GROMACS .gro file of C-alpha atoms in nm:
model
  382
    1UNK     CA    1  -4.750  -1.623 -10.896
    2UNK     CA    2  -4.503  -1.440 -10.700
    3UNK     CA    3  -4.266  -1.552 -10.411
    4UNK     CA    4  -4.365  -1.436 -10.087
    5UNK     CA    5  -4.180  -1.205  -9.993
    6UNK     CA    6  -4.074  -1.155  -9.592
    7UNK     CA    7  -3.975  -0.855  -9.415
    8UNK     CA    8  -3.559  -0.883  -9.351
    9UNK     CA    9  -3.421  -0.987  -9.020
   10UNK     CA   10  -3.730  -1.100  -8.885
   11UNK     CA   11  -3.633  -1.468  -8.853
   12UNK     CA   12  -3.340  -1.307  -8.620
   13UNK     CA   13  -3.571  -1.082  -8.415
   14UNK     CA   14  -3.806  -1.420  -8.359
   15UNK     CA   15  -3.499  -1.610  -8.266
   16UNK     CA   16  -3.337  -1.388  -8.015
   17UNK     CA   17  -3.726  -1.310  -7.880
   18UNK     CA   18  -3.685  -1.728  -7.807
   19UNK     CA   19  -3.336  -1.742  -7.709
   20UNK     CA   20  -3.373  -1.434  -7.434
   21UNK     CA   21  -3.741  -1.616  -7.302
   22UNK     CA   22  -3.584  -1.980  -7.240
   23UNK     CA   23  -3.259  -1.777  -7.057
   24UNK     CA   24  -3.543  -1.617  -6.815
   25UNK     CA   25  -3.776  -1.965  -6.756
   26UNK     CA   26  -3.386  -2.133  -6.682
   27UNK     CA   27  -3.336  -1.844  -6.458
   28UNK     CA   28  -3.643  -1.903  -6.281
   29UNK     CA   29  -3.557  -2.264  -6.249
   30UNK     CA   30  -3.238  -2.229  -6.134
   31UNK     CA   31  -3.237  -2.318  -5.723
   32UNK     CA   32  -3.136  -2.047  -5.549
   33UNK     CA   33  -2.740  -2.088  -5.392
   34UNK     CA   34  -2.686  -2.276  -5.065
   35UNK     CA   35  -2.645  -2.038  -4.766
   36UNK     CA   36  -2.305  -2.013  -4.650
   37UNK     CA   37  -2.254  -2.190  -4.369
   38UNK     CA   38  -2.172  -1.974  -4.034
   39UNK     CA   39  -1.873  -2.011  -3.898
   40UNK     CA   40  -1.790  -2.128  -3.588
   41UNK     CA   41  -1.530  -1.850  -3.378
   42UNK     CA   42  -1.216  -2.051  -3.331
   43UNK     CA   43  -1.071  -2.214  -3.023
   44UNK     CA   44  -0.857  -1.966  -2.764
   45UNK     CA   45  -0.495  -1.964  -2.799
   46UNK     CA   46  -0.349  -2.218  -2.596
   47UNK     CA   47  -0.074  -1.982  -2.461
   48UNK     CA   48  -0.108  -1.602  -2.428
   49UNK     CA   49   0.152  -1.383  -2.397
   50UNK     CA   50   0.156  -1.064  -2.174
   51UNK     CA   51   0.116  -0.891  -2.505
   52UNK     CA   52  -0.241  -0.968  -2.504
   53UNK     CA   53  -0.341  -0.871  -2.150
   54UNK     CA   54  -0.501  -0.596  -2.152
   55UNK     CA   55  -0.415  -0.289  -1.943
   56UNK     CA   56  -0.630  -0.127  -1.662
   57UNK     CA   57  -0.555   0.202  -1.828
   58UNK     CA   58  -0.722   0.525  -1.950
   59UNK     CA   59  -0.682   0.465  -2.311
   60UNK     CA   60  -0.926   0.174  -2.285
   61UNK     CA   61  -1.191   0.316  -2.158
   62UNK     CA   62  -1.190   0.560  -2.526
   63UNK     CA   63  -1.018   0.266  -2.772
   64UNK     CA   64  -1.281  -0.021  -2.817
   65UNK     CA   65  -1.014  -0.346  -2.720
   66UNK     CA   66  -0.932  -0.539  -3.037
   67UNK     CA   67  -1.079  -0.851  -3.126
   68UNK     CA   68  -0.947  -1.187  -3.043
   69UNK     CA   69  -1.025  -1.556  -3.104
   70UNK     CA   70  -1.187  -1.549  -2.774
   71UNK     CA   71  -1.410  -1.261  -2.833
   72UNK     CA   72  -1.501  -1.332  -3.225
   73UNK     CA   73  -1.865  -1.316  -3.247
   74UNK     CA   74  -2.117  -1.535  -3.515
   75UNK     CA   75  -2.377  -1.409  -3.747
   76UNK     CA   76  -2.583  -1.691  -3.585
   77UNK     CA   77  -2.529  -1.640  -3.207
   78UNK     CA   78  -2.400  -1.416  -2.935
   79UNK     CA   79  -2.038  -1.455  -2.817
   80UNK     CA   80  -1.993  -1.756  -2.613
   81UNK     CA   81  -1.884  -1.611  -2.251
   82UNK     CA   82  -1.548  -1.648  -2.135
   83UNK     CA   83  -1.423  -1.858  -1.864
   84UNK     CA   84  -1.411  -1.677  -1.551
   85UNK     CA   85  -1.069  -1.630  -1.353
   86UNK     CA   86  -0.996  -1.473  -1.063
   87UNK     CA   87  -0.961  -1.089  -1.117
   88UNK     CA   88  -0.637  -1.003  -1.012
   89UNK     CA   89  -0.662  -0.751  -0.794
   90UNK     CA   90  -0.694  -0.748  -0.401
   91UNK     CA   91  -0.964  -0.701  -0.090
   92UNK     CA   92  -1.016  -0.382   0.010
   93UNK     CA   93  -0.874  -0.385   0.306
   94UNK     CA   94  -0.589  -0.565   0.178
   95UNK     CA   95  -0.483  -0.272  -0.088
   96UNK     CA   96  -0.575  -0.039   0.218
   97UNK     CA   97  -0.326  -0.138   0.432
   98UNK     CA   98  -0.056  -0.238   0.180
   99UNK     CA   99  -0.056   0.115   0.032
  100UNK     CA  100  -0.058   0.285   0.412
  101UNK     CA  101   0.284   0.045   0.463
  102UNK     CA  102   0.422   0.128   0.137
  103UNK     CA  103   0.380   0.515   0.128
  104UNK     CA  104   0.505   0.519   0.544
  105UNK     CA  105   0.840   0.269   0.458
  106UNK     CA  106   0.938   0.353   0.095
  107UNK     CA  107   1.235   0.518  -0.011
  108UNK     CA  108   1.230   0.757  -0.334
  109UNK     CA  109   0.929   0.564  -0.432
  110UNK     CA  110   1.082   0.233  -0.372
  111UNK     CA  111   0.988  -0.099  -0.121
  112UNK     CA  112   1.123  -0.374  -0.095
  113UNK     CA  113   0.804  -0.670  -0.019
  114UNK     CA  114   0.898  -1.011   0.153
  115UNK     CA  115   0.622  -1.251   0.253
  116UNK     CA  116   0.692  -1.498   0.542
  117UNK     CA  117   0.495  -1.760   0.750
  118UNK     CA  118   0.549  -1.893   1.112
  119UNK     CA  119   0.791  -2.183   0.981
  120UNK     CA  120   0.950  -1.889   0.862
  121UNK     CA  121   0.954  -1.647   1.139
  122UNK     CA  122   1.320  -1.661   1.224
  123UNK     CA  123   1.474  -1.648   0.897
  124UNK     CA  124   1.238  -1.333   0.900
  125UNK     CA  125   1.401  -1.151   1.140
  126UNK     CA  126   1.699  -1.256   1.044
  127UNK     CA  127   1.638  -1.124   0.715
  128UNK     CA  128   1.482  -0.764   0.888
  129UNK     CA  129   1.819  -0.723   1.101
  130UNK     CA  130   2.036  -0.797   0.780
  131UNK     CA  131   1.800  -0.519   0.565
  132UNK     CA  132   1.736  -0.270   0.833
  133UNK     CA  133   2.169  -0.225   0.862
  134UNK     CA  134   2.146  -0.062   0.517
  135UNK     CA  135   1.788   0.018   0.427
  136UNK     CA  136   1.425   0.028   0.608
  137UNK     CA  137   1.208   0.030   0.292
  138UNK     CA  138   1.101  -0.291   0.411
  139UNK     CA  139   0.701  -0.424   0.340
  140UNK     CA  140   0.593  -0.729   0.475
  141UNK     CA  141   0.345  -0.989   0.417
  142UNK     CA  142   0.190  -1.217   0.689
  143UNK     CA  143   0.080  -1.580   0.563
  144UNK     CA  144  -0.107  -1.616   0.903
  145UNK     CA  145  -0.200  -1.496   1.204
  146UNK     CA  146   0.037  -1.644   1.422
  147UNK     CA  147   0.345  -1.425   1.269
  148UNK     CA  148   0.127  -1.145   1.254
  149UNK     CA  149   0.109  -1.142   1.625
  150UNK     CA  150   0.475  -1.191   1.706
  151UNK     CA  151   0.563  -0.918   1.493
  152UNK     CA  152   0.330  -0.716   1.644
  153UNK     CA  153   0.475  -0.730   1.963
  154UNK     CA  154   0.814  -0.642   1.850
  155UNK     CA  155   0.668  -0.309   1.653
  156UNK     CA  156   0.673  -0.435   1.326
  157UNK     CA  157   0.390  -0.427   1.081
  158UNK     CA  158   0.266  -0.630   0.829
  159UNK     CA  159  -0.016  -0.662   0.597
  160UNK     CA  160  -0.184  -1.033   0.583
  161UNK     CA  161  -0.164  -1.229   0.228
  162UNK     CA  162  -0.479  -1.268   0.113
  163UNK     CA  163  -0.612  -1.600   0.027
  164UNK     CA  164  -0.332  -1.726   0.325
  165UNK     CA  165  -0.408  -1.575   0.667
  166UNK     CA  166  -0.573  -1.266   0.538
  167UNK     CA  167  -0.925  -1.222   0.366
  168UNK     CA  168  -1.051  -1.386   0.043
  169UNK     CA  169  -1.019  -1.310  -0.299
  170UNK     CA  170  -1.325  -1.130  -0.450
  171UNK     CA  171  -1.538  -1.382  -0.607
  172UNK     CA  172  -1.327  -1.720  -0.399
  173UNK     CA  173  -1.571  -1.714  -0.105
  174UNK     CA  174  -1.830  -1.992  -0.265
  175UNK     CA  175  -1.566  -2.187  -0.439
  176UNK     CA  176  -1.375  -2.209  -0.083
  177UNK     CA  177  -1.714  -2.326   0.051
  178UNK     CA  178  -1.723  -2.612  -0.184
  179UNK     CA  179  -1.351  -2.716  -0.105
  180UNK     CA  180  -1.406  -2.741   0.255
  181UNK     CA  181  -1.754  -2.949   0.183
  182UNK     CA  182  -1.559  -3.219  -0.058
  183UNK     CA  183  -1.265  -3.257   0.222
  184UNK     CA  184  -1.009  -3.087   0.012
  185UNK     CA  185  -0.731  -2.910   0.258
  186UNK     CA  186  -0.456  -2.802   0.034
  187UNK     CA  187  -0.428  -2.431   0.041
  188UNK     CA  188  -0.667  -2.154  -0.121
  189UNK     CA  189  -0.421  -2.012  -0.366
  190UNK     CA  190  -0.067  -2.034  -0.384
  191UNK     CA  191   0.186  -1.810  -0.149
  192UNK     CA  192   0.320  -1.706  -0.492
  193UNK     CA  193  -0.032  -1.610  -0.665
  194UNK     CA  194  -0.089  -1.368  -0.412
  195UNK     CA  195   0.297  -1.196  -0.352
  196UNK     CA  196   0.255  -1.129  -0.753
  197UNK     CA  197  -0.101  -0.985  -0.678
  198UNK     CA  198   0.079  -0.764  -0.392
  199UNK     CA  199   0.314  -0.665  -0.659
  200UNK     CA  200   0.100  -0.580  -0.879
  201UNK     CA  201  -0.115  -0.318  -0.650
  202UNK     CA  202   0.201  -0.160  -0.549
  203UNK     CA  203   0.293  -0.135  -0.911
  204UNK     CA  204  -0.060   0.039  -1.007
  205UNK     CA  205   0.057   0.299  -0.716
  206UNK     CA  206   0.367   0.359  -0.845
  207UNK     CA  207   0.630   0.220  -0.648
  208UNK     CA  208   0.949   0.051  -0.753
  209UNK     CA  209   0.881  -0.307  -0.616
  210UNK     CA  210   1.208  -0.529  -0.485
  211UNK     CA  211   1.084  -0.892  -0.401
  212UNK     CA  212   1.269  -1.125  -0.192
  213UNK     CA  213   1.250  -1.433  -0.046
  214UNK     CA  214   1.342  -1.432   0.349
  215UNK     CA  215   1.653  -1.680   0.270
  216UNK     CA  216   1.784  -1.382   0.034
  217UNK     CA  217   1.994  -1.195   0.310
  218UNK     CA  218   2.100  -0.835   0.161
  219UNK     CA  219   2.467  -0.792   0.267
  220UNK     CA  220   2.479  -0.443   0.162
  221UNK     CA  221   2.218  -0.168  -0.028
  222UNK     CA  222   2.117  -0.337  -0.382
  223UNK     CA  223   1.933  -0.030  -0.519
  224UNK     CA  224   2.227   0.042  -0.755
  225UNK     CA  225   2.206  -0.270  -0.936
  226UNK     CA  226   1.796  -0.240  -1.006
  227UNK     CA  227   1.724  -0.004  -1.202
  228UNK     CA  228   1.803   0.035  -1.582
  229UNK     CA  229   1.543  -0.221  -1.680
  230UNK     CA  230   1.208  -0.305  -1.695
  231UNK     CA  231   1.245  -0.603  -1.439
  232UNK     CA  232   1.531  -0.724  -1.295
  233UNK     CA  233   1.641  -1.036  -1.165
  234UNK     CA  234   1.879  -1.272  -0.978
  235UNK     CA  235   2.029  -1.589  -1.192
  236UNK     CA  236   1.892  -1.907  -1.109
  237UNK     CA  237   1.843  -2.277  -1.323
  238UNK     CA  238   1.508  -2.357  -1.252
  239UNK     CA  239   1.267  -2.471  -1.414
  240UNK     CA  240   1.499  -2.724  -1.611
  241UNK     CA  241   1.490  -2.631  -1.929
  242UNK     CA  242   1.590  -2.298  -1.939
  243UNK     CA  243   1.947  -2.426  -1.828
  244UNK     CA  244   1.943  -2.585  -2.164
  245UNK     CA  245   1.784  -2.308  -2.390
  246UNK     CA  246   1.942  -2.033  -2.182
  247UNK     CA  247   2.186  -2.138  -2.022
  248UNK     CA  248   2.013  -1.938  -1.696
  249UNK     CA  249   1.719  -1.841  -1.582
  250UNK     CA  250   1.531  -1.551  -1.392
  251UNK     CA  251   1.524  -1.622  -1.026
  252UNK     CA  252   1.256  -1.419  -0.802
  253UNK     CA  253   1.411  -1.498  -0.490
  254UNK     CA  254   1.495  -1.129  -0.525
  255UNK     CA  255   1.408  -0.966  -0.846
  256UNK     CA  256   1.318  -0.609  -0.906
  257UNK     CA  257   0.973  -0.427  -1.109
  258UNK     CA  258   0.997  -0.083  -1.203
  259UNK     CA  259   0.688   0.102  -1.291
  260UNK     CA  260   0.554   0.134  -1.621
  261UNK     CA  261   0.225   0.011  -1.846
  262UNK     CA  262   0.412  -0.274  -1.984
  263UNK     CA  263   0.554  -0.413  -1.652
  264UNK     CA  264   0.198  -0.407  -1.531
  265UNK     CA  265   0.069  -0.562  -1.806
  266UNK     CA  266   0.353  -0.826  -1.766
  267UNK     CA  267   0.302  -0.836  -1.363
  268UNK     CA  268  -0.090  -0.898  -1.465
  269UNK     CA  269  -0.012  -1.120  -1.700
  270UNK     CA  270   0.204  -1.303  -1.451
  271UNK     CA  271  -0.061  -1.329  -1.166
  272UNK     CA  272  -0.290  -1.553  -1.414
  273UNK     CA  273   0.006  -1.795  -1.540
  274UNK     CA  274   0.109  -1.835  -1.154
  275UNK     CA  275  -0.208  -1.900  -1.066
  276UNK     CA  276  -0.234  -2.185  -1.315
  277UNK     CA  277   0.141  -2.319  -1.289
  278UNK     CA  278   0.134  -2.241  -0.880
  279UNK     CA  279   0.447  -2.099  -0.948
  280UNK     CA  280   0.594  -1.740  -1.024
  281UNK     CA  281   0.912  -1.862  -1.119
  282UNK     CA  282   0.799  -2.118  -1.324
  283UNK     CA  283   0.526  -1.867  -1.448
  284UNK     CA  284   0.769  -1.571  -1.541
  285UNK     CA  285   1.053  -1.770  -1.751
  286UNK     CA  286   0.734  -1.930  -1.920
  287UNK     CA  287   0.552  -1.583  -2.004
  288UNK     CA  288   0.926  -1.431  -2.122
  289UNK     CA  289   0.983  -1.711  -2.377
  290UNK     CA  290   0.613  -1.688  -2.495
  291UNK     CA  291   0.681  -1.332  -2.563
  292UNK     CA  292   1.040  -1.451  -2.775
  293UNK     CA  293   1.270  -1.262  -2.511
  294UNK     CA  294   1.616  -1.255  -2.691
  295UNK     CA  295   1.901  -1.257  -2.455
  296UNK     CA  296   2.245  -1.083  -2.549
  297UNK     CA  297   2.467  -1.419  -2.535
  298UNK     CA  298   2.778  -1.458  -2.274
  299UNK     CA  299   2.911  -1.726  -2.403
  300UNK     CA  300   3.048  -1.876  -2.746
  301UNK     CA  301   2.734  -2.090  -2.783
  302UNK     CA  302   2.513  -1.775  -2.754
  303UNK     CA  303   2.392  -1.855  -2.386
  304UNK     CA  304   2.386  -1.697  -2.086
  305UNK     CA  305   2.599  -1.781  -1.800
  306UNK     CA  306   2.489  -1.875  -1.467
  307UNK     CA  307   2.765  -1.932  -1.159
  308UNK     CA  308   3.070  -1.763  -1.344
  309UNK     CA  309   2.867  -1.446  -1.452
  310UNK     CA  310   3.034  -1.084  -1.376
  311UNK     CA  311   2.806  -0.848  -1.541
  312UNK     CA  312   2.433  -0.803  -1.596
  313UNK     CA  313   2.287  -0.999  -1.858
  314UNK     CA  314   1.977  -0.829  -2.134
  315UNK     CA  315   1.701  -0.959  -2.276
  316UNK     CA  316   1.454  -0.753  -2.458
  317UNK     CA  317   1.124  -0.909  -2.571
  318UNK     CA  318   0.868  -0.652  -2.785
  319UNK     CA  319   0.760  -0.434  -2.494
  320UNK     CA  320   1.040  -0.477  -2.201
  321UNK     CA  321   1.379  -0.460  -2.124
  322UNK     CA  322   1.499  -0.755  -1.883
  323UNK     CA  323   1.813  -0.757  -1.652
  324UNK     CA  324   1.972  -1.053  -1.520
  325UNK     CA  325   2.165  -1.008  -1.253
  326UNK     CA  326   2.563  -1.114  -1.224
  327UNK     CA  327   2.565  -1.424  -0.982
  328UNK     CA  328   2.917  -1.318  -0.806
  329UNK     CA  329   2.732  -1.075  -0.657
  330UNK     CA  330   2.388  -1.203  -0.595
  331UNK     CA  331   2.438  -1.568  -0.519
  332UNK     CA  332   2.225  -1.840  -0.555
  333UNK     CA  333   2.502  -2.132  -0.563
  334UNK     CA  334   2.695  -2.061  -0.233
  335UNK     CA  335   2.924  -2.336  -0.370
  336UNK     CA  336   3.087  -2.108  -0.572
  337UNK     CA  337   3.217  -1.836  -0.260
  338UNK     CA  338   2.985  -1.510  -0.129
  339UNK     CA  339   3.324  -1.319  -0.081
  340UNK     CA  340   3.171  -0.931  -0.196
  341UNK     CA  341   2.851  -1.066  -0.238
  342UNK     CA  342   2.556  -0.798  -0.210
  343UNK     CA  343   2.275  -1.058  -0.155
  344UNK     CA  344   2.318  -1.419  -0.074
  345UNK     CA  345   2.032  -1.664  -0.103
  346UNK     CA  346   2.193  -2.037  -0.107
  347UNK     CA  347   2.020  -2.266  -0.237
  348UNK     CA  348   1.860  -2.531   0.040
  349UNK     CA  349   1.570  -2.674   0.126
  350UNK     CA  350   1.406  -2.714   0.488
  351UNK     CA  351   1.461  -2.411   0.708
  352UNK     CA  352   1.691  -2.569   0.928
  353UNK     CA  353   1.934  -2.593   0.592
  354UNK     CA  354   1.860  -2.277   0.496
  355UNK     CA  355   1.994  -2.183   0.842
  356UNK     CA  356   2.269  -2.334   0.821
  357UNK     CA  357   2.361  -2.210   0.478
  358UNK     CA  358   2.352  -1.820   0.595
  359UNK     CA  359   2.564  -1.928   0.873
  360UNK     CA  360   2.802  -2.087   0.669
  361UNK     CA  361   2.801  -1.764   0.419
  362UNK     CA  362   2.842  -1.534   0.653
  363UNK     CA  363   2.456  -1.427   0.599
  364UNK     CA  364   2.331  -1.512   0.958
  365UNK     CA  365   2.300  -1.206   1.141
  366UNK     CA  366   2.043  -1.295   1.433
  367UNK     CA  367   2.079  -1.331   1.780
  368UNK     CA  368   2.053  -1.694   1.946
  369UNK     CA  369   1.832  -1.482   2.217
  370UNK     CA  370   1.633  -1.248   1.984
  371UNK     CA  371   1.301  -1.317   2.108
  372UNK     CA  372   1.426  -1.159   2.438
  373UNK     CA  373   1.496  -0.846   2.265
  374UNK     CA  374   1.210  -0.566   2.188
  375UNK     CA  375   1.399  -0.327   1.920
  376UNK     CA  376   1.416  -0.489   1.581
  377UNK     CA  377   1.751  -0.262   1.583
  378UNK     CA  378   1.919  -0.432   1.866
  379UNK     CA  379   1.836  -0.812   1.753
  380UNK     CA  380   2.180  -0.784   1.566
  381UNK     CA  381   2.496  -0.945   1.633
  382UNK     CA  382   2.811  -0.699   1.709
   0.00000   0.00000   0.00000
């Protein structure tokens, strides 16, 4: 009898027919893949620079603003919010006034702003007779009440500091309810917090802004020597450790801001870190080296100088262009001589030394009986 004979490949048809239905039941076995696991948007920057402030401008309202680490949102959850901070503008009636000084006193679109205090009045108007011999582009700022009435007599205006002797800061008014209920008197926000804040609406108008302090007597017109750069400054050594990374720092005992979208997103920028550090000078060496501002060196080491300077120092950072000024002719260390100084603003303590100091330098300019006197003009000494 015959072999039976099969039909050829059908041993390899039935074997792939098994292979392909035990690949499909492991398929169906096989659990499906963990889901990945959402992540979690990570922790702000500790340190921002003025880079990432963004600006109250035009362009933002038609650019959606980039993303950051603090905005980051999760597939599993809405963004968390973001702590609140004091917006850092000013009242109402605050930028009201302000503006109505600026656009009566300023000079080719230039002020110069000082903020003073009672303790302060007569280094004030000291400071107003010294100014008003060259210049009358004078703004200034009333920390209370009490000035603001004595200058009023003698016909000169001011605009109160907000937060200080003026009105609140939008959004303060319940948190200054709870201080005053737990017993806590220290003050509402720092002098300096709310001078950058007065910069910074003058800035958003346009203006050229000169700060001083009322110790930093102007000998003769500075406007030649502030302009050039984005912000410009007088030498100083505080904080501490810029003496030893710069060899000087920026002083805003009288420092210059001239208008532009970077300066106001610096100026912004420097309203939050002063209101954190409670210090603009701390607050505007910190927010330069954040922002890697490379200074052209004076010296062999590559660092600036401070007393024995001549000329005006540059730093540059990504977005601004920083002068320091020469300290032989803006002095900060009286030490060191005022002869052909064009501001001097020794360094010293309680007013009486600060007094005292001027004298010394040749920077007191105020009558023994000026409170006599009506006309800022005659207050002088001949």
């Amino acid at each position: 009898m015959a072999a039976a004979q099969h039909k050829p490949g059908a041993g390899t048809s039935c074997i792939c027919c098994a292979l392909l239905v035990v690949g499909l039941l492991c398929a169906l076995q096989e659990p499906p893949p963990p889901p990945t696991p959402t992540r979690s948007p990570r922790p702000p920057r500790p340190l921002r620079t003025f880079d990432d402030v963004k600006l109250d401008s035009v362009e933002e309202v038609h650019a959606p603003p980039p993303k950051t680490p603090l905005e980051a949102p999760t597939t599993s959850q809405a963004p968390a919010p973001r702590m609140t901070r004091r917006p850092p503008g000013l009242p109402n009636r605050t930028k009201v006034a302000l503006l109505q000084q600026a656009r009566s006193k300023q000079t080719n679109g230039a002020v110069t702003l000082v903020v003073a205090g009672q303790a302060h009045l007569e280094l004030l108007m000291n400071w107003l007779v010294a100014y008003e011999r060259h210049s009358s582009n004078w703004v200034v700022g009333c920390l209370d009440s009490m000035i603001a009435e004595v200058l009023r007599q003698k016909g000169v205006d001011c605009v109160l500091v907000p937060n200080q002797g003026g009105p609140l800061m939008p959004g303060l008014r319940l948190r200054e309810m709870a201080r005053r209920r737990g017993g806590d008197m220290r003050p509402r926000a720092s002098v300096w917090e709310s001078r950058m804040r007065l910069v910074l609406c003058l800035l958003r108008a346009s203006y050229n802004v000169t700060i001083a302090d009322t110790d930093a007597v102007f000998l003769s017109d500075a406007s030649p020597w502030l302009s050039g750069y984005d912000l410009v400054a007088s030498r100083g050594n505080f904080p501490e450790w810029t003496a030893e990374r710069w060899g000087a720092s920026l002083c805003l005992g009288l420092a210059r801001f001239n208008p532009g979208a970077h300066v106001a997103a610096l100026t912004k920028h420097l309203v939050e870190r002063t209101q954190s550090l409670r210090d603009d000078q701390r607050a505007v060496n910190h927010v330069l080296h954040e922002a890697d501002i490379a200074w052209a060196p004076e010296t062999s080491n590559g660092k600036l100088l401070f007393a024995t300077s001549t000329t005006t120092a540059t730093g540059v950072t990504r977005l601004v262009k920083v002068g320091l000024l020469p300290h032989v002719k803006f002095v900060r260390d009286c030490s060191h001589g005022t002869r052909g100084a064009v501001v001097v603003h020794c360094v010293s303590r309680s007013v009486d030394a600060k007094h005292d100091a001027l004298e010394k330098a040749g920077a007191w300019v105020l009558r023994d009986d000026w409170r006599d006197v009506a006309d800022l003009r005659h207050m002088g000494v001949t």
